[in-house]
Amino acid sequence: MTQKNLTTWALACALSIGSAAATMAQDSSALIDALVKKKVLSAQEAEDVRADLIKENTQTNAGKIQLSNSITSLKLYGDIRLRYQYDSTQNQIASASNDAHDTQQSRERIRLRLGADFTLAGGFFGGVGLQTAQAADSGNQTIDDPKDNSAGFGNYNIYISKAYFGWANDYLTVIGGKQPNPFYTTDLVWDADINPVGAVEKLDILKALGSSDSPFGLSIVAGQFAFADNKEAGTAAWTSKYDYSTHDAGTDSWLFATQLIASAKVTKNVKVTVAPGYMTYTNGNVGVLNNQTSFTTGTAVVTGTSLYTVTTGTALFSSQRDLSIITAPGDVSFQLLGLKTKFLWDIAYNTAGKQRTEDIYGLNGIGTYKGHPVSTHSDRDDLAWLAGIQVGENKKAGDWSILANYRQTGLSSVDPNLNDSDFALGYLNMQGVKAGINYNLTDYCVAGVTYYDAWNLRRDLYGGQATAGQAIANVNSVQVVQVDLNIKF
Amino acid sequence: MKNLIAIAAAFAATATLASAETLVIKGSDTLGAKLVPQLAEAFKAENPGTTFNIAAEGSSTGFAALIDQTANIGMSSRRAKPTEISAAQAKGLDLRPTIVAWDGIAIVISAKNPVKNLTAKQVEQIFTGEITDWSAVGGTPGKISIYTRNTASGTYADFKELAMSKKDYAGSAQKMAGNEQIVSEVAKNPAGIGYVGLAYTQAPGVKVAAVDGKVPNQADVRSKSYPYSRPTFYYTNGTPAGTAKAFVDFTLSAKGQKIAEQVGFVPVK
């Protein structure tokens, strides 16, 4: 064996040993080129080494995975959560099947989420997500639930929860598709599981103006989301000024939302963020929604039934109408005893709350329901707010965090199709607390307990869609306990 | 008796193959349109019993033929992709490269075009479609017409890697089957630009644009100081043997390398 052959062989061995991490062949290219330049290797010997490296690389597990040339980076991730949930609900008005007014349920649930985020050349990027359960506001799959034929160890469906792509430069981001919620928000208005679908634009105003190293941040986010697609033509004629169900049936429901996010780093450890915003819908009927405590355009409330007696008027019913909401979330983050702490709040005020209460929920004081006069609007219906604190964060083994907040959710203050499905199980006209603790058993495994206790804001609601019809506010109280074990990978 | 028949059949088949002496060479147009046919003629003159079947339809076709075992040698102007190597391995084959000559990918423009030099950045911007008008690079105003090789071509892949930071070609780029088609189109179109192997730059009506002040020549290509320098290869299944080895050896011989130089390639040594 000549000296040069020995060198080549030794080099191939050395690089091969290092190539266990797969992309070695490409990474070694610069080294091989340098050795050719220094005449340690001839060009042909270099090609032999390259060929051997690629050959060995293709035998590794990672080497067998082929990615599109257009991808510059790819991140695969996911999590599995096992949950025990107990909830107890005291209904305000007894349902036909439950005169005792009380409902209790315990469930074992599982949630699987799989995701892939990728970046492409030229500033493009995208992501896809898959998860158990179809509901927009929950990826939980109840184990062995007869309702979805999974009893007796049946298997579960997988749904697309994210599918989007976008483009970004230093200060502007444009995204289209079903994507993570782009807004700074809390679960008062937006359930954390919801990934809206549509177009989003984000502009970092300060960066656009050339300020890159500032203690201040100022961005604007705008979103145009397709909420429900309706058939534009062939719908029934507009029969009366209240006949929204007919009229809105021919209109697509779009959610338009915008938000200004301002932040200031007051000191090294203190940061203040405020994010005033506005959201509104084009008026549209929604026939079917897969959502906890959803509010859809269903069967009109009729007159003359035993449950619901109306002396005049008919149903005024369109789910996505009269929602014109000003939002104002924010937080102050700081260190407390060396722990990251956040005092946070959120406010939502529906400027069209009165119309929504009266026209859409049908609480217009007309008629009686179960012997009570049908309710009328109250100013409390229009406002939702939340205030709370979070101490600690969960990043590595041994980390812990606690959170507690109090909130009120007026009947017409937020869209019941978006609000958190865990607090009061998504019911409106509720107030109460959420408290939880989470602990990192390992860097990737978090155990946690969350407790929700909610009771109604107005006890005088009767009739309309509040306690009859879709009964989105037909509870006196709701308690929920969730015990979670979550593994991220 | 059965064994005897089988052995006899095997002998007969071997004898048939040996007497045919047909070397099947497929792949790169850069190598196969000019250089390899001339090498084959010279080889045949010394080895009268040998015949050649040469198909130059792009480097990818050479690898496909090697993997399908329908060629003895695969010509390529690029290195084998990991997918091709693993596909070969799956069939028990071992793709081995032999550098047969060096080449520089030259940027060709119309002889009527006043532009003489482009920066490497401008080349990237033109071929990715970021620059669409000649006025942006000091030329006569007018929409740039881009001519590239087709996707089976090794030069197509090499140019993307060497000159375009692996970005995609402009959507308006017109894909040509071979180097000669590119020079032919560029010669006819004063707003045209394309790239070809060094051996194809002497066509009438075109000129070579310098890249960062360098026009590809032997010294710069061999030292890789010309930015779009690259080796060209024969690929074989394992170490070449028989007639294939003889032809590879001939290509690398002084006579073979002289032919490569005459055609326009840069000799290995």
CSV table of C-alpha atoms in Angstrom, one decimal, chain B:
chain,number,residue,atom,x,y,z
B,1,MET,CA,-27.2,-34.1,-17.7
B,2,LYS,CA,-29.2,-31.0,-16.7
B,3,ASN,CA,-26.0,-29.4,-15.3
B,4,LEU,CA,-24.2,-30.1,-18.4
B,5,ILE,CA,-26.8,-28.3,-20.5
B,6,ALA,CA,-26.7,-25.4,-18.2
B,7,ILE,CA,-22.9,-25.1,-18.4
B,8,ALA,CA,-23.0,-25.4,-22.1
B,9,ALA,CA,-25.6,-22.7,-22.3
B,10,ALA,CA,-23.6,-20.4,-20.1
B,11,PHE,CA,-20.5,-20.9,-22.3
B,12,ALA,CA,-22.5,-20.2,-25.4
B,13,ALA,CA,-23.9,-16.9,-23.9
B,14,THR,CA,-20.4,-15.8,-22.8
B,15,ALA,CA,-19.0,-16.5,-26.2
B,16,THR,CA,-21.8,-14.5,-27.8
B,17,LEU,CA,-21.1,-11.5,-25.6
B,18,ALA,CA,-17.4,-11.7,-26.0
B,19,SER,CA,-17.6,-11.8,-29.8
B,20,ALA,CA,-20.0,-8.8,-29.9
B,21,GLU,CA,-17.6,-6.4,-27.9
B,22,THR,CA,-20.3,-3.7,-27.8
B,23,LEU,CA,-19.7,-1.1,-25.2
B,24,VAL,CA,-22.9,0.7,-24.2
B,25,ILE,CA,-22.2,4.2,-22.9
B,26,LYS,CA,-25.1,6.4,-21.8
B,27,GLY,CA,-25.6,9.7,-20.0
B,28,SER,CA,-24.2,13.2,-20.2
B,29,ASP,CA,-24.7,15.3,-23.3
B,30,THR,CA,-21.7,17.4,-22.3
B,31,LEU,CA,-19.5,14.3,-22.7
B,32,GLY,CA,-21.5,12.3,-25.1
B,33,ALA,CA,-22.2,14.8,-27.8
B,34,LYS,CA,-18.6,15.4,-28.8
B,35,LEU,CA,-15.9,13.9,-26.7
B,36,VAL,CA,-16.9,10.3,-26.2
B,37,PRO,CA,-17.8,9.7,-29.8
B,38,GLN,CA,-14.3,10.9,-30.8
B,39,LEU,CA,-12.7,8.8,-28.2
B,40,ALA,CA,-14.7,5.8,-29.4
B,41,GLU,CA,-13.5,6.3,-32.9
B,42,ALA,CA,-9.9,6.5,-31.8
B,43,PHE,CA,-10.4,3.4,-29.6
B,44,LYS,CA,-12.0,1.5,-32.4
B,45,ALA,CA,-9.1,2.3,-34.6
B,46,GLU,CA,-6.9,0.5,-32.1
B,47,ASN,CA,-9.4,-2.2,-31.2
B,48,PRO,CA,-11.3,-3.1,-34.4
B,49,GLY,CA,-13.5,-5.7,-32.8
B,50,THR,CA,-15.2,-3.2,-30.6
B,51,THR,CA,-18.4,-1.4,-31.4
B,52,PHE,CA,-20.1,1.4,-29.4
B,53,ASN,CA,-23.6,2.3,-28.6
B,54,ILE,CA,-23.6,5.9,-27.3
B,55,ALA,CA,-26.7,7.7,-26.0
B,56,ALA,CA,-26.1,11.3,-24.7
B,57,GLU,CA,-29.4,12.4,-23.1
B,58,GLY,CA,-28.3,13.7,-19.8
B,59,SER,CA,-26.4,12.5,-16.8
B,60,SER,CA,-29.5,11.2,-15.1
B,61,THR,CA,-30.1,8.8,-17.9
B,62,GLY,CA,-26.6,7.4,-17.5
B,63,PHE,CA,-27.2,6.6,-13.9
B,64,ALA,CA,-30.6,5.1,-14.7
B,65,ALA,CA,-29.0,2.9,-17.3
B,66,LEU,CA,-26.2,1.7,-15.0
B,67,ILE,CA,-28.8,0.9,-12.3
B,68,ASP,CA,-30.9,-0.9,-14.9
B,69,GLN,CA,-27.7,-2.7,-16.1
B,70,THR,CA,-28.4,-1.6,-19.6
B,71,ALA,CA,-25.1,0.3,-19.9
B,72,ASN,CA,-21.4,-0.5,-19.2
B,73,ILE,CA,-20.4,3.1,-18.6
B,74,GLY,CA,-22.5,6.0,-17.4
B,75,MET,CA,-21.2,9.4,-18.5
B,76,SER,CA,-21.9,12.2,-16.1
B,77,SER,CA,-21.1,15.9,-15.7
B,78,ARG,CA,-22.2,15.7,-12.0
B,79,ARG,CA,-21.6,13.4,-9.1
B,80,ALA,CA,-24.1,10.7,-8.4
B,81,LYS,CA,-26.9,11.6,-6.1
B,82,PRO,CA,-27.3,9.7,-2.8
B,83,THR,CA,-30.6,8.4,-4.2
B,84,GLU,CA,-28.9,7.0,-7.2
B,85,ILE,CA,-26.2,5.4,-5.1
B,86,SER,CA,-28.7,3.8,-2.8
B,87,ALA,CA,-30.8,2.7,-5.7
B,88,ALA,CA,-27.7,1.0,-7.2
B,89,GLN,CA,-26.9,-0.5,-3.8
B,90,ALA,CA,-30.4,-2.0,-3.6
B,91,LYS,CA,-29.5,-3.9,-6.7
B,92,GLY,CA,-26.2,-5.0,-5.5
B,93,LEU,CA,-24.3,-2.5,-7.6
B,94,ASP,CA,-21.5,-0.2,-6.6
B,95,LEU,CA,-21.3,3.1,-8.6
B,96,ARG,CA,-17.7,4.1,-8.9
B,97,PRO,CA,-16.6,7.4,-10.4
B,98,THR,CA,-13.6,8.1,-12.6
B,99,ILE,CA,-12.7,11.6,-13.5
B,100,VAL,CA,-12.1,11.7,-17.2
B,101,ALA,CA,-11.7,15.5,-17.8
B,102,TRP,CA,-12.4,18.8,-16.3
B,103,ASP,CA,-14.9,21.3,-17.6
B,104,GLY,CA,-15.9,24.9,-17.0
B,105,ILE,CA,-19.5,25.9,-17.4
B,106,ALA,CA,-19.3,28.9,-19.6
B,107,ILE,CA,-21.9,31.7,-19.7
B,108,VAL,CA,-22.8,32.3,-23.3
B,109,ILE,CA,-24.5,35.4,-24.7
B,110,SER,CA,-25.1,36.6,-28.2
B,111,ALA,CA,-22.1,38.0,-30.0
B,112,LYS,CA,-24.1,41.1,-30.5
B,113,ASN,CA,-24.6,41.7,-26.8
B,114,PRO,CA,-22.4,44.6,-25.6
B,115,VAL,CA,-22.1,43.0,-22.1
B,116,LYS,CA,-18.7,41.5,-21.5
B,117,ASN,CA,-18.6,40.7,-17.8
B,118,LEU,CA,-21.1,39.6,-15.2
B,119,THR,CA,-20.6,39.2,-11.5
B,120,ALA,CA,-21.4,35.8,-10.0
B,121,LYS,CA,-24.2,37.6,-8.1
B,122,GLN,CA,-25.6,38.9,-11.4
B,123,VAL,CA,-25.5,35.5,-12.9
B,124,GLU,CA,-27.4,34.1,-10.0
B,125,GLN,CA,-30.0,36.9,-10.2
B,126,ILE,CA,-30.4,36.4,-14.0
B,127,PHE,CA,-31.0,32.7,-13.9
B,128,THR,CA,-33.3,32.9,-10.8
B,129,GLY,CA,-35.3,35.6,-12.5
B,130,GLU,CA,-34.5,38.3,-10.0
B,131,ILE,CA,-33.0,40.4,-12.9
B,132,THR,CA,-35.1,40.3,-16.0
B,133,ASP,CA,-33.7,43.1,-18.1
B,134,TRP,CA,-30.3,43.5,-19.6
B,135,SER,CA,-30.2,47.2,-18.6
B,136,ALA,CA,-29.8,46.0,-15.0
B,137,VAL,CA,-26.4,44.6,-15.8
B,138,GLY,CA,-25.2,47.3,-18.2
B,139,GLY,CA,-26.6,45.9,-21.4
B,140,THR,CA,-29.1,47.1,-24.0
B,141,PRO,CA,-32.5,47.4,-22.4
B,142,GLY,CA,-34.6,44.4,-23.2
B,143,LYS,CA,-36.1,41.3,-21.6
B,144,ILE,CA,-33.5,38.7,-20.9
B,145,SER,CA,-34.2,35.3,-22.5
B,146,ILE,CA,-32.8,32.4,-20.4
B,147,TYR,CA,-31.8,29.1,-21.9
B,148,THR,CA,-31.0,26.2,-19.6
B,149,ARG,CA,-30.5,22.5,-19.9
B,150,ASN,CA,-33.3,20.2,-19.1
B,151,THR,CA,-33.7,18.5,-15.7
B,152,ALA,CA,-32.0,15.2,-16.8
B,153,SER,CA,-28.8,17.1,-17.4
B,154,GLY,CA,-25.9,17.1,-14.9
B,155,THR,CA,-25.0,20.5,-16.1
B,156,TYR,CA,-28.5,21.7,-15.1
B,157,ALA,CA,-27.9,20.4,-11.5
B,158,ASP,CA,-24.3,21.5,-11.4
B,159,PHE,CA,-25.1,25.1,-12.5
B,160,LYS,CA,-27.8,25.3,-9.8
B,161,GLU,CA,-25.3,24.4,-7.2
B,162,LEU,CA,-22.3,26.3,-8.5
B,163,ALA,CA,-24.0,29.5,-9.7
B,164,MET,CA,-27.4,29.8,-8.1
B,165,SER,CA,-26.9,29.0,-4.4
B,166,LYS,CA,-29.2,26.0,-5.1
B,167,LYS,CA,-32.2,28.3,-5.8
B,168,ASP,CA,-34.8,27.4,-8.4
B,169,TYR,CA,-34.5,28.5,-12.0
B,170,ALA,CA,-36.7,31.4,-13.3
B,171,GLY,CA,-40.0,30.2,-14.4
B,172,SER,CA,-39.4,31.9,-17.8
B,173,ALA,CA,-36.3,29.8,-18.5
B,174,GLN,CA,-36.5,27.7,-21.6
B,175,LYS,CA,-35.1,24.2,-21.2
B,176,MET,CA,-33.0,22.7,-24.0
B,177,ALA,CA,-32.0,19.1,-24.6
B,178,GLY,CA,-28.3,19.8,-25.2
B,179,ASN,CA,-25.4,22.2,-25.2
B,180,GLU,CA,-25.6,22.7,-29.0
B,181,GLN,CA,-29.3,23.6,-28.8
B,182,ILE,CA,-28.4,26.3,-26.2
B,183,VAL,CA,-25.7,27.9,-28.3
B,184,SER,CA,-27.9,27.7,-31.3
B,185,GLU,CA,-30.7,29.6,-29.6
B,186,VAL,CA,-28.5,32.2,-28.0
B,187,ALA,CA,-26.8,32.8,-31.3
B,188,LYS,CA,-30.2,33.7,-32.8
B,189,ASN,CA,-31.4,35.8,-29.9
B,190,PRO,CA,-29.5,39.0,-29.0
B,191,ALA,CA,-31.3,39.0,-25.6
B,192,GLY,CA,-30.4,35.4,-24.9
B,193,ILE,CA,-28.2,33.9,-22.2
B,194,GLY,CA,-27.3,30.4,-21.5
B,195,TYR,CA,-24.6,28.1,-20.2
B,196,VAL,CA,-22.7,25.3,-21.8
B,197,GLY,CA,-19.7,23.2,-21.3
B,198,LEU,CA,-16.4,24.6,-22.4
B,199,ALA,CA,-16.3,22.4,-25.5
B,200,TYR,CA,-19.4,24.2,-26.9
B,201,THR,CA,-18.3,27.8,-26.7
B,202,GLN,CA,-16.7,28.1,-30.1
B,203,ALA,CA,-20.0,28.2,-32.0
B,204,PRO,CA,-20.6,31.2,-34.3
B,205,GLY,CA,-22.9,34.0,-33.1
B,206,VAL,CA,-22.1,33.5,-29.4
B,207,LYS,CA,-19.5,34.8,-27.0
B,208,VAL,CA,-18.5,33.8,-23.5
B,209,ALA,CA,-19.2,36.4,-20.8
B,210,ALA,CA,-16.5,36.6,-18.1
B,211,VAL,CA,-17.7,35.9,-14.6
B,212,ASP,CA,-16.1,38.2,-12.0
B,213,GLY,CA,-13.5,39.0,-14.7
B,214,LYS,CA,-12.6,35.4,-15.5
B,215,VAL,CA,-13.2,33.7,-18.7
B,216,PRO,CA,-12.9,29.9,-18.4
B,217,ASN,CA,-9.5,28.6,-19.5
B,218,GLN,CA,-7.5,25.5,-18.8
B,219,ALA,CA,-5.5,26.9,-15.9
B,220,ASP,CA,-8.4,28.5,-14.1
B,221,VAL,CA,-10.6,25.5,-14.5
B,222,ARG,CA,-8.0,23.1,-13.3
B,223,SER,CA,-7.2,25.3,-10.3
B,224,LYS,CA,-10.9,25.9,-9.7
B,225,SER,CA,-10.3,29.6,-9.7
B,226,TYR,CA,-13.0,29.9,-12.4
B,227,PRO,CA,-16.2,29.7,-10.2
B,228,TYR,CA,-18.0,27.2,-12.4
B,229,SER,CA,-15.3,24.5,-12.7
B,230,ARG,CA,-16.2,20.8,-12.3
B,231,PRO,CA,-15.0,17.4,-13.0
B,232,THR,CA,-16.7,15.1,-15.5
B,233,PHE,CA,-17.0,11.4,-14.9
B,234,TYR,CA,-17.4,7.9,-16.2
B,235,TYR,CA,-19.3,5.8,-13.7
B,236,THR,CA,-19.0,2.1,-13.7
B,237,ASN,CA,-20.3,-0.8,-11.6
B,238,GLY,CA,-17.4,-1.3,-9.3
B,239,THR,CA,-13.8,-1.0,-10.7
B,240,PRO,CA,-14.1,-1.2,-14.5
B,241,ALA,CA,-13.2,-4.4,-16.1
B,242,GLY,CA,-12.8,-5.9,-19.6
B,243,THR,CA,-13.6,-3.6,-22.5
B,244,ALA,CA,-15.0,-1.0,-20.2
B,245,LYS,CA,-11.7,-0.8,-18.4
B,246,ALA,CA,-9.8,-0.7,-21.6
B,247,PHE,CA,-11.9,2.3,-22.7
B,248,VAL,CA,-11.5,4.1,-19.4
B,249,ASP,CA,-7.8,3.5,-19.6
B,250,PHE,CA,-7.7,4.8,-23.1
B,251,THR,CA,-9.6,7.9,-22.1
B,252,LEU,CA,-7.1,8.6,-19.4
B,253,SER,CA,-4.1,7.8,-21.6
B,254,ALA,CA,-2.1,10.6,-23.1
B,255,LYS,CA,-3.8,10.0,-26.4
B,256,GLY,CA,-7.3,10.1,-24.9
B,257,GLN,CA,-6.5,13.2,-22.9
B,258,LYS,CA,-5.1,14.9,-26.0
B,259,ILE,CA,-8.5,14.3,-27.7
B,260,ALA,CA,-10.3,15.7,-24.7
B,261,GLU,CA,-8.2,18.8,-24.9
B,262,GLN,CA,-8.8,19.2,-28.6
B,263,VAL,CA,-12.5,18.9,-28.1
B,264,GLY,CA,-12.4,21.7,-25.5
B,265,PHE,CA,-12.1,19.9,-22.1
B,266,VAL,CA,-9.3,20.4,-19.7
B,267,PRO,CA,-7.2,17.2,-19.3
B,268,VAL,CA,-7.1,15.5,-15.9
B,269,LYS,CA,-3.3,15.7,-15.7
